[in-house]
Structures are given as structure tokens and as C-alpha cells.
């Protein structure tokens, strides 16, 4: 599976500001490969803006459509007016591994439940408009054994097919390569085996 994620380094955040009826909504977005990365963003928002009215949030710490590593919070706003609308915008964007906090400074005018939901959704949407993105590829590990003479040829073939070599273990009978095979590509090692004239073995387990 291939999908877009925020192109941000660990601890980096993407910020945008929206104003609605004199209330200020500050949206922070981050790359959240796990719930801990999102929690760090939320803690930082609370530290930087201790006097804000609310720190509402949503995250998807997995691929688009993830059902387990997700969450959202209204942080004291009326139920369903902040966290869920924010989550729905993230989900609708088709992004994975993304976290968002919208910090609100109350401007004195009540927006009502519908107005709040629209304002929080708008804050997230505005941040997503300019958010840098990159594609990630889900992979699973395969182990391949080649002889010493075939290692360079195997590495070149794997690189040309977007299959990174994670580790290499050297023994008396050859090299054991642990590689990250794309989960959306059928494993077909026949072309490589032909290149190596049969000096290739897929190690199970």
C-alpha cells in the first residue's frame, strides 16, 4: 500500500491561522507514525499556548482508513463540534500518519455548534492546503541468500525495483540479505534468479 503522509521531520510542525468572528484558530499538523508523535504535538501546543481556550485534536497514526490507531478530542468544546470534524477532514484528505491540534483563543462571540464545527474543519483544511507531503510504501521483510559473487548483482537488481536492503549478514556460504518488499507488489524473484543463474534462495521464517 502506498499513501501520502506529511513530509515533516520528527518534532517539526506545520502551522496555519484562521480567524472566525474574532476567535483565532491555530492549526498545527505533524507527521504522526505513532500515537506518541501526536501526543508530543499536543503537549507542545499546550506549553506554547497555556492561556488558550481549547486545544482540540485529531490524529490517524497509520494508513488512510486506519480504524485502531486513531483519536479525536473536543477538549471542552460542545460534544462533536471540534475533534470529529477535524478527524473527518484528515480522513477525507486521504492522508496517513498525520496528527493535528487546533488551538482556539475565544474572541467573545459564540459561534454555535454548527459554526464551531465549520470553524475547526476550516482550520484543518487551511493547514492541509499547503502541507508538504511525501509517499510512503508499506513493506514486509524478505530474506534472500546469495553467494558472494552474486551480491553486487542482487543489490543492483533490488535497487532498480525499489526494494531496499535493510541488513546483510555474511557467513561462510554466502550473504543473507534482509530486504523490504513493497506490500502492493507480488513477489517475483524469477528475473533475479535467472540473472544469478540459480544462485538465489528465499529463506522462510
CSV table of C-alpha atoms in Angstrom, one decimal:
chain,number,residue,atom,x,y,z
A,1,UNK,CA,0.0,0.0,0.0
A,2,UNK,CA,1.2,3.5,-0.9
A,3,UNK,CA,-0.2,6.6,0.6
A,4,UNK,CA,0.8,10.3,1.3
A,5,UNK,CA,2.0,11.4,4.7
A,6,UNK,CA,3.2,14.8,5.9
A,7,UNK,CA,6.7,15.5,4.7
A,8,UNK,CA,7.9,16.7,8.1
A,9,UNK,CA,10.8,15.7,10.3
A,10,UNK,CA,10.3,14.3,13.8
A,11,UNK,CA,9.2,17.2,16.1
A,12,UNK,CA,8.5,19.6,13.2
A,13,UNK,CA,5.1,21.1,12.9
A,14,UNK,CA,3.1,22.9,10.1
A,15,UNK,CA,1.2,25.9,11.2
A,16,UNK,CA,-1.7,28.0,9.9
A,17,UNK,CA,-4.0,30.5,11.5
A,18,UNK,CA,-7.7,31.1,10.8
A,19,UNK,CA,-9.9,33.8,12.3
A,20,UNK,CA,-13.7,33.4,12.7
A,21,UNK,CA,-15.8,36.1,14.4
A,22,UNK,CA,-12.7,37.3,16.3
A,23,UNK,CA,-11.8,33.8,17.6
A,24,UNK,CA,-8.4,32.7,16.5
A,25,UNK,CA,-7.9,29.1,15.5
A,26,UNK,CA,-4.2,28.0,15.3
A,27,UNK,CA,-3.8,24.7,13.5
A,28,UNK,CA,-0.7,22.6,13.9
A,29,UNK,CA,-0.1,19.5,11.8
A,30,UNK,CA,2.6,16.9,12.2
A,31,UNK,CA,3.9,13.6,10.9
A,32,UNK,CA,2.4,11.0,13.4
A,33,UNK,CA,3.7,7.5,12.6
A,34,UNK,CA,2.5,6.6,16.1
A,35,UNK,CA,0.3,8.0,18.8
A,36,UNK,CA,3.4,9.2,20.7
A,37,UNK,CA,4.3,11.6,18.0
A,38,UNK,CA,0.8,13.1,18.1
A,39,UNK,CA,0.9,13.3,21.9
A,40,UNK,CA,4.2,15.3,21.7
A,41,UNK,CA,2.5,17.8,19.4
A,42,UNK,CA,-0.4,18.2,21.7
A,43,UNK,CA,1.9,18.7,24.7
A,44,UNK,CA,3.8,21.3,22.8
A,45,UNK,CA,0.7,23.2,21.8
A,46,UNK,CA,-0.4,23.3,25.5
A,47,UNK,CA,3.1,24.5,26.5
A,48,UNK,CA,3.3,27.3,23.9
A,49,UNK,CA,-0.3,28.4,24.3
A,50,UNK,CA,-1.1,27.9,28.0
A,51,UNK,CA,-3.8,30.6,28.0
A,52,UNK,CA,-5.8,29.4,25.0
A,53,UNK,CA,-9.5,28.4,25.5
A,54,UNK,CA,-9.2,24.9,23.9
A,55,UNK,CA,-6.7,22.6,22.3
A,56,UNK,CA,-8.8,20.3,20.2
A,57,UNK,CA,-7.2,17.5,18.3
A,58,UNK,CA,-7.4,14.5,15.9
A,59,UNK,CA,-4.9,12.0,14.5
A,60,UNK,CA,-4.5,9.0,12.3
A,61,UNK,CA,-1.4,7.1,13.3
A,62,UNK,CA,-1.5,4.6,10.4
A,63,UNK,CA,-2.6,4.4,6.8
A,64,UNK,CA,-5.7,6.0,5.4
A,65,UNK,CA,-8.7,4.1,6.7
A,66,UNK,CA,-7.0,3.0,9.9
A,67,UNK,CA,-9.6,2.1,12.5
A,68,UNK,CA,-7.5,1.4,15.6
A,69,UNK,CA,-4.6,4.0,15.9
A,70,UNK,CA,-6.9,7.0,15.7
A,71,UNK,CA,-8.4,9.6,18.1
A,72,UNK,CA,-10.0,12.9,18.4
A,73,UNK,CA,-11.0,15.3,21.3
A,74,UNK,CA,-13.2,18.3,21.7
A,75,UNK,CA,-11.2,19.5,24.8
A,76,UNK,CA,-14.2,21.1,26.4
A,77,UNK,CA,-16.0,22.4,23.3
A,78,UNK,CA,-19.6,21.1,22.9
A,79,UNK,CA,-19.6,17.4,22.0
A,80,UNK,CA,-19.0,16.7,18.3
A,81,UNK,CA,-18.1,20.3,17.4
A,82,UNK,CA,-14.3,20.1,17.1
A,83,UNK,CA,-12.5,16.7,17.3
A,84,UNK,CA,-14.8,14.8,15.0
A,85,UNK,CA,-15.0,17.5,12.3
A,86,UNK,CA,-11.2,17.8,12.4
A,87,UNK,CA,-10.8,14.0,12.1
A,88,UNK,CA,-13.2,13.9,9.1
A,89,UNK,CA,-11.2,16.5,7.3
A,90,UNK,CA,-8.0,14.5,7.8
A,91,UNK,CA,-9.7,11.3,6.7
A,92,UNK,CA,-11.2,12.9,3.7
A,93,UNK,CA,-7.8,14.2,2.6
A,94,UNK,CA,-6.6,10.6,2.2
A,95,UNK,CA,-3.6,11.2,4.4
A,96,UNK,CA,-2.0,8.7,6.8
A,97,UNK,CA,0.3,9.1,9.8
A,98,UNK,CA,-1.0,12.6,10.5
A,99,UNK,CA,-1.8,14.5,13.7
A,100,UNK,CA,-3.5,17.8,14.2
A,101,UNK,CA,-4.1,20.2,17.1
A,102,UNK,CA,-6.3,23.3,16.7
A,103,UNK,CA,-5.8,25.8,19.5
A,104,UNK,CA,-8.6,28.3,20.0
A,105,UNK,CA,-8.4,31.7,21.5
A,106,UNK,CA,-12.0,32.8,22.2
A,107,UNK,CA,-12.9,36.2,20.6
A,108,UNK,CA,-16.0,36.9,22.6
A,109,UNK,CA,-18.6,35.8,20.1
A,110,UNK,CA,-20.3,32.4,20.4
A,111,UNK,CA,-20.3,30.5,17.2
A,112,UNK,CA,-23.0,27.9,18.0
A,113,UNK,CA,-22.4,24.2,17.4
A,114,UNK,CA,-22.7,24.4,13.6
A,115,UNK,CA,-20.3,27.4,13.5
A,116,UNK,CA,-17.8,25.7,15.7
A,117,UNK,CA,-17.8,22.6,13.6
A,118,UNK,CA,-17.3,24.6,10.4
A,119,UNK,CA,-14.5,26.7,12.0
A,120,UNK,CA,-12.5,23.7,13.3
A,121,UNK,CA,-12.9,21.9,10.0
A,122,UNK,CA,-11.8,25.1,8.1
A,123,UNK,CA,-8.8,25.5,10.3
A,124,UNK,CA,-7.6,22.0,9.4
A,125,UNK,CA,-8.4,22.3,5.7
A,126,UNK,CA,-6.5,25.5,5.5
A,127,UNK,CA,-3.4,23.9,7.1
A,128,UNK,CA,-3.7,20.9,4.7
A,129,UNK,CA,-3.7,23.2,1.6
A,130,UNK,CA,0.0,24.0,1.9
A,131,UNK,CA,1.2,20.9,3.9
A,132,UNK,CA,4.2,19.3,2.2
A,133,UNK,CA,3.6,15.6,1.5
A,134,UNK,CA,5.6,12.5,0.5
A,135,UNK,CA,4.6,9.0,-0.3
A,136,UNK,CA,5.3,6.0,1.9
A,137,UNK,CA,5.3,2.4,0.9
A,138,UNK,CA,4.3,-0.3,3.3
A,139,UNK,CA,6.8,-3.1,3.2
A,140,UNK,CA,7.3,-6.6,4.7
A,141,UNK,CA,10.6,-8.3,5.3
A,142,UNK,CA,12.1,-11.0,3.0
A,143,UNK,CA,15.4,-12.8,3.4
A,144,UNK,CA,17.4,-13.7,0.4
A,145,UNK,CA,20.6,-15.8,0.3
A,146,UNK,CA,23.1,-15.3,-2.5
A,147,UNK,CA,26.7,-16.3,-2.9
A,148,UNK,CA,29.4,-13.7,-2.6
A,149,UNK,CA,29.8,-13.4,-6.4
A,150,UNK,CA,26.2,-12.6,-6.8
A,151,UNK,CA,25.8,-10.0,-4.1
A,152,UNK,CA,26.5,-6.9,-6.2
A,153,UNK,CA,24.2,-8.1,-8.9
A,154,UNK,CA,21.4,-8.8,-6.4
A,155,UNK,CA,21.8,-5.4,-4.8
A,156,UNK,CA,21.7,-3.6,-8.2
A,157,UNK,CA,18.5,-5.5,-9.2
A,158,UNK,CA,16.8,-4.9,-5.9
A,159,UNK,CA,17.6,-1.2,-6.1
A,160,UNK,CA,16.3,-0.9,-9.6
A,161,UNK,CA,13.0,-2.4,-8.3
A,162,UNK,CA,12.7,-0.1,-5.3
A,163,UNK,CA,13.4,-2.8,-2.8
A,164,UNK,CA,15.8,-1.5,-0.1
A,165,UNK,CA,18.3,-3.8,1.5
A,166,UNK,CA,17.9,-3.4,5.3
A,167,UNK,CA,20.7,-5.6,6.6
A,168,UNK,CA,23.3,-8.0,5.2
A,169,UNK,CA,24.7,-11.0,7.2
A,170,UNK,CA,27.9,-12.6,5.9
A,171,UNK,CA,28.6,-16.3,6.5
A,172,UNK,CA,31.0,-18.9,5.0
A,173,UNK,CA,28.4,-20.0,2.4
A,174,UNK,CA,27.3,-16.6,1.2
A,175,UNK,CA,25.3,-13.5,2.1
A,176,UNK,CA,21.9,-13.2,3.8
A,177,UNK,CA,20.1,-10.0,2.6
A,178,UNK,CA,17.1,-8.8,4.6
A,179,UNK,CA,15.0,-6.6,2.2
A,180,UNK,CA,11.9,-4.5,2.4
A,181,UNK,CA,9.5,-5.8,-0.2
A,182,UNK,CA,6.6,-3.4,-1.2
A,183,UNK,CA,3.4,-4.9,0.1
A,184,UNK,CA,1.5,-4.0,-3.1
A,185,UNK,CA,3.8,-5.8,-5.4
A,186,UNK,CA,3.7,-9.6,-6.0
A,187,UNK,CA,6.9,-11.3,-5.0
A,188,UNK,CA,8.5,-12.4,-8.3
A,189,UNK,CA,12.2,-13.3,-8.0
A,190,UNK,CA,12.4,-15.3,-11.2
A,191,UNK,CA,14.2,-12.5,-13.1
A,192,UNK,CA,16.8,-12.1,-10.4
A,193,UNK,CA,17.2,-15.8,-10.1
A,194,UNK,CA,17.9,-16.0,-13.9
A,195,UNK,CA,20.5,-13.3,-13.6
A,196,UNK,CA,22.2,-15.1,-10.8
A,197,UNK,CA,21.9,-18.4,-12.7
A,198,UNK,CA,20.0,-20.0,-9.9
A,199,UNK,CA,22.3,-18.9,-7.1
A,200,UNK,CA,19.5,-17.4,-5.1
A,201,UNK,CA,17.4,-18.8,-2.2
A,202,UNK,CA,14.3,-17.3,-0.4
A,203,UNK,CA,14.7,-18.0,3.3
A,204,UNK,CA,11.4,-18.7,5.1
A,205,UNK,CA,10.7,-17.6,8.7
